[in-house]
mmCIF file of C-alpha atoms in Angstrom:
data_model
loop_
_atom_site.group_PDB
_atom_site.id
_atom_site.type_symbol
_atom_site.label_atom_id
_atom_site.label_comp_id
_atom_site.label_asym_id
_atom_site.label_seq_id
_atom_site.Cartn_x
_atom_site.Cartn_y
_atom_site.Cartn_z
ATOM 1 C CA UNK L 4 30.270 -3.509 54.704
ATOM 2 C CA UNK L 5 28.247 -4.353 51.475
ATOM 3 C CA UNK L 6 24.690 -4.179 51.832
ATOM 4 C CA UNK L 7 24.169 -7.306 49.382
ATOM 5 C CA UNK L 8 26.103 -10.425 48.916
ATOM 6 C CA UNK L 9 26.122 -13.333 46.340
ATOM 7 C CA UNK L 10 24.808 -16.793 46.603
ATOM 8 C CA UNK L 11 25.526 -18.488 43.314
ATOM 9 C CA UNK L 12 23.932 -21.879 44.487
ATOM 10 C CA UNK L 13 20.593 -20.182 44.446
ATOM 11 C CA UNK L 14 20.862 -18.049 41.203
ATOM 12 C CA UNK L 15 18.857 -20.689 38.921
ATOM 13 C CA UNK L 16 16.100 -21.121 41.612
ATOM 14 C CA UNK L 17 15.911 -17.383 42.359
ATOM 15 C CA UNK L 18 16.477 -15.496 38.993
ATOM 16 C CA UNK L 19 16.118 -17.870 36.085
ATOM 17 C CA UNK L 20 12.301 -17.241 35.493
ATOM 18 C CA UNK L 21 12.872 -13.319 35.744
ATOM 19 C CA UNK L 22 15.894 -13.498 33.657
ATOM 20 C CA UNK L 23 14.098 -15.631 30.964
ATOM 21 C CA UNK L 24 11.048 -13.282 30.901
ATOM 22 C CA UNK L 25 13.339 -10.193 30.540
ATOM 23 C CA UNK L 26 15.253 -11.766 27.738
ATOM 24 C CA UNK L 27 12.530 -13.384 25.675
ATOM 25 C CA UNK L 28 10.982 -10.056 25.174
ATOM 26 C CA UNK L 29 14.241 -8.641 23.653
ATOM 27 C CA UNK L 30 15.357 -11.737 21.626
ATOM 28 C CA UNK L 31 11.994 -13.518 20.879
ATOM 29 C CA UNK L 32 13.754 -17.039 20.613
ATOM 30 C CA UNK L 33 13.621 -19.439 23.547
ATOM 31 C CA UNK L 34 16.801 -21.165 22.591
ATOM 32 C CA UNK L 35 18.814 -17.856 22.333
ATOM 33 C CA UNK L 36 17.187 -16.612 25.550
ATOM 34 C CA UNK L 37 18.255 -19.779 27.421
ATOM 35 C CA UNK L 38 21.790 -19.516 25.918
ATOM 36 C CA UNK L 39 21.964 -15.882 27.007
ATOM 37 C CA UNK L 40 20.992 -16.625 30.576
ATOM 38 C CA UNK L 41 23.495 -19.414 30.752
ATOM 39 C CA UNK L 42 26.109 -17.037 29.525
ATOM 40 C CA UNK L 43 24.965 -14.682 32.117
ATOM 41 C CA UNK L 44 25.427 -17.099 34.966
ATOM 42 C CA UNK L 45 28.667 -18.166 33.787
ATOM 43 C CA UNK L 46 29.981 -14.631 33.293
ATOM 44 C CA UNK L 47 28.781 -13.705 36.772
ATOM 45 C CA UNK L 48 30.474 -16.644 38.408
ATOM 46 C CA UNK L 49 33.595 -15.483 36.661
ATOM 47 C CA UNK L 50 33.412 -11.951 37.675
ATOM 48 C CA UNK L 51 31.936 -12.556 41.430
ATOM 49 C CA UNK L 52 35.170 -11.202 42.928
ATOM 50 C CA UNK L 53 34.169 -7.798 41.452
ATOM 51 C CA UNK L 54 30.733 -7.757 42.876
ATOM 52 C CA UNK L 55 30.803 -4.731 45.319
ATOM 53 C CA UNK L 56 27.384 -5.518 47.130
ATOM 54 C CA UNK L 57 25.946 -1.987 46.213
ATOM 55 C CA UNK L 58 23.270 -3.442 43.955
ATOM 56 C CA UNK L 59 21.205 -6.631 44.627
ATOM 57 C CA UNK L 60 22.172 -9.961 42.892
ATOM 58 C CA UNK L 61 19.274 -9.534 40.580
ATOM 59 C CA UNK L 62 20.123 -6.170 39.584
ATOM 60 C CA UNK L 63 23.651 -7.064 38.986
ATOM 61 C CA UNK L 64 22.719 -10.105 36.875
ATOM 62 C CA UNK L 65 20.383 -7.945 34.828
ATOM 63 C CA UNK L 66 23.317 -5.660 34.110
ATOM 64 C CA UNK L 67 25.497 -8.532 33.000
ATOM 65 C CA UNK L 68 22.591 -10.025 30.809
ATOM 66 C CA UNK L 69 21.975 -6.594 29.208
ATOM 67 C CA UNK L 70 25.423 -6.688 27.962
ATOM 68 C CA UNK L 71 25.115 -10.223 26.689
ATOM 69 C CA UNK L 72 21.920 -9.337 24.660
ATOM 70 C CA UNK L 73 23.853 -6.289 23.362
ATOM 71 C CA UNK L 74 26.802 -8.388 22.365
ATOM 72 C CA UNK L 75 24.165 -10.884 20.601
ATOM 73 C CA UNK L 76 22.869 -8.396 18.314
ATOM 74 C CA UNK L 77 26.303 -7.184 17.455
ATOM 75 C CA UNK L 78 27.331 -10.586 16.552
ATOM 76 C CA UNK L 79 24.416 -11.061 14.257
ATOM 77 C CA UNK L 80 25.267 -7.710 12.699
ATOM 78 C CA UNK L 81 28.695 -8.515 12.076
ATOM 79 C CA UNK L 82 27.906 -11.884 10.393
ATOM 80 C CA UNK L 83 25.245 -10.271 8.318
ATOM 81 C CA UNK L 84 27.572 -7.393 7.256
ATOM 82 C CA UNK L 85 24.280 -5.011 7.785
ATOM 83 C CA UNK L 86 23.331 -2.199 9.858
ATOM 84 C CA UNK L 87 19.857 -3.381 10.600
ATOM 85 C CA UNK L 88 19.230 -5.198 13.590
ATOM 86 C CA UNK L 89 16.990 -8.324 13.311
ATOM 87 C CA UNK L 90 13.900 -7.297 15.029
ATOM 88 C CA UNK L 91 11.097 -10.107 15.052
ATOM 89 C CA UNK L 92 7.543 -9.228 15.060
ATOM 90 C CA UNK L 93 4.239 -10.699 15.067
ATOM 91 C CA UNK L 94 0.882 -9.116 14.580
ATOM 92 C CA UNK L 95 -2.552 -10.268 13.685
ATOM 93 C CA UNK L 96 -1.867 -10.534 9.976
ATOM 94 C CA UNK L 97 2.023 -11.388 9.771
ATOM 95 C CA UNK L 98 5.199 -12.403 11.572
ATOM 96 C CA UNK L 99 8.726 -12.109 10.520
ATOM 97 C CA UNK L 100 11.590 -9.855 10.639
ATOM 98 C CA UNK L 101 11.052 -5.999 10.214
ATOM 99 C CA UNK L 102 12.855 -4.338 7.369
ATOM 100 C CA UNK L 103 13.748 -7.636 5.914
ATOM 101 C CA UNK L 104 10.453 -9.396 4.934
ATOM 102 C CA UNK L 105 8.270 -6.546 4.713
ATOM 103 C CA UNK L 106 9.437 -5.089 1.202
ATOM 104 C CA UNK L 107 6.833 -4.780 -1.253
ATOM 105 C CA UNK L 108 7.439 -6.539 -4.764
ATOM 106 C CA UNK L 109 8.194 -3.401 -6.798
ATOM 107 C CA UNK L 110 6.496 -4.961 -9.834
ATOM 108 C CA UNK L 111 3.251 -5.802 -8.233
ATOM 109 C CA UNK L 112 1.696 -2.416 -7.328
ATOM 110 C CA UNK L 113 -1.723 -1.114 -7.965
ATOM 111 C CA UNK L 114 -2.656 2.578 -7.827
ATOM 112 C CA UNK L 115 -3.963 2.236 -4.267
ATOM 113 C CA UNK L 116 -0.580 0.775 -3.338
ATOM 114 C CA UNK L 117 1.282 3.620 -4.977
ATOM 115 C CA UNK L 118 -0.904 6.109 -2.915
ATOM 116 C CA UNK L 119 -0.267 4.175 0.143
ATOM 117 C CA UNK L 120 3.228 4.209 -0.377
ATOM 118 C CA UNK L 121 3.158 7.809 -0.904
ATOM 119 C CA UNK L 122 1.306 8.525 2.313
ATOM 120 C CA UNK L 123 3.615 6.226 4.226
ATOM 121 C CA UNK L 124 6.565 8.137 2.804
ATOM 122 C CA UNK L 125 5.223 11.480 3.814
ATOM 123 C CA UNK L 126 4.269 9.895 7.442
ATOM 124 C CA UNK L 127 7.927 8.759 7.658
ATOM 125 C CA UNK L 128 9.259 12.114 6.771
ATOM 126 C CA UNK L 129 6.847 13.833 9.326
ATOM 127 C CA UNK L 130 7.906 11.307 11.946
ATOM 128 C CA UNK L 131 11.691 12.085 11.062
ATOM 129 C CA UNK L 132 11.083 15.710 11.700
ATOM 130 C CA UNK L 133 9.773 14.986 15.236
ATOM 131 C CA UNK L 134 12.452 12.661 16.475
ATOM 132 C CA UNK L 135 15.870 13.672 17.886
ATOM 133 C CA UNK L 136 17.589 15.808 15.060
ATOM 134 C CA UNK L 137 20.902 14.231 15.287
ATOM 135 C CA UNK L 138 19.159 10.580 15.311
ATOM 136 C CA UNK L 139 16.996 11.430 12.361
ATOM 137 C CA UNK L 140 20.100 12.902 10.339
ATOM 138 C CA UNK L 141 22.119 9.579 11.191
ATOM 139 C CA UNK L 142 19.305 7.368 10.314
ATOM 140 C CA UNK L 143 18.763 9.115 6.945
ATOM 141 C CA UNK L 144 22.417 9.081 6.171
ATOM 142 C CA UNK L 145 22.758 5.261 6.897
ATOM 143 C CA UNK L 146 19.195 3.853 5.945
ATOM 144 C CA UNK L 147 17.903 6.039 3.160
ATOM 145 C CA UNK L 148 21.249 7.373 1.563
ATOM 146 C CA UNK L 149 23.147 4.200 2.194
ATOM 147 C CA UNK L 150 26.276 6.027 3.412
ATOM 148 C CA UNK L 151 29.118 3.998 4.673
ATOM 149 C CA UNK L 152 29.567 3.453 8.416
ATOM 150 C CA UNK L 153 32.782 4.867 8.704
ATOM 151 C CA UNK L 154 31.875 8.073 6.745
ATOM 152 C CA UNK L 155 29.005 8.539 9.183
ATOM 153 C CA UNK L 156 31.077 7.956 12.159
ATOM 154 C CA UNK L 157 33.717 10.445 10.876
ATOM 155 C CA UNK L 158 31.123 12.911 10.016
ATOM 156 C CA UNK L 159 29.414 12.842 13.441
ATOM 157 C CA UNK L 160 32.341 12.015 15.443
ATOM 158 C CA UNK L 161 30.949 8.902 16.911
ATOM 159 C CA UNK L 162 31.914 5.132 17.338
ATOM 160 C CA UNK L 163 30.359 2.330 15.129
ATOM 161 C CA UNK L 164 28.704 1.006 18.431
ATOM 162 C CA UNK L 165 27.135 4.407 19.104
ATOM 163 C CA UNK L 166 25.991 4.527 15.331
ATOM 164 C CA UNK L 167 24.154 1.210 15.818
ATOM 165 C CA UNK L 168 22.566 2.420 19.253
ATOM 166 C CA UNK L 169 21.262 5.784 17.541
ATOM 167 C CA UNK L 170 20.086 3.827 14.686
ATOM 168 C CA UNK L 171 18.141 1.487 16.945
ATOM 169 C CA UNK L 172 16.793 4.450 18.892
ATOM 170 C CA UNK L 173 15.612 6.349 15.694
ATOM 171 C CA UNK L 174 13.845 3.210 14.435
ATOM 172 C CA UNK L 175 12.022 2.764 17.730
ATOM 173 C CA UNK L 176 10.961 6.424 17.698
ATOM 174 C CA UNK L 177 9.887 6.133 14.197
ATOM 175 C CA UNK L 178 7.864 3.085 14.984
ATOM 176 C CA UNK L 179 6.208 4.643 17.780
ATOM 177 C CA UNK L 180 5.506 7.719 15.724
ATOM 178 C CA UNK L 181 4.071 5.766 12.945
ATOM 179 C CA UNK L 182 2.006 3.564 15.031
ATOM 180 C CA UNK L 183 0.504 6.659 16.698
ATOM 181 C CA UNK L 184 0.092 8.900 13.488
ATOM 182 C CA UNK L 185 -0.256 6.589 10.603
ATOM 183 C CA UNK L 186 -1.936 3.331 11.405
#
């Protein structure tokens, strides 16, 4: 007999706040978060017959929500035709999208900017040396060398989905390394 059962009539009351908090951190957009939660509830209703009761309702709903969030980012990537995942950020001085707005005007540089760029470049290379070797190589090939997705997938014998996961993990590791060692 299953340890857990479903009660869809109580999902909104029981889990909507938790699912919203989980989602908003990952997509940073209230409307998108609400849409993803609605899609999650709908998908859960449609697949309720497959619920085995081995996990709690909340755990099961979160697993569906995770897939909805991944699908959301894949959809954005396919529309943009780019490898980069849109990552929203906000700090004391700026807010925007990482790797899209934070590109310096190449004609507006001072000697200090040049030195800082060189230091950052060295810090990035050091951080690349400290992360998973395969992730670093794939990140370099796609992001720095601009290699084609299909070529990278063939070279490393991975799927395009796996490529995006690896690039995301490399970026996350790089960001953590840079925050720790450069800032």
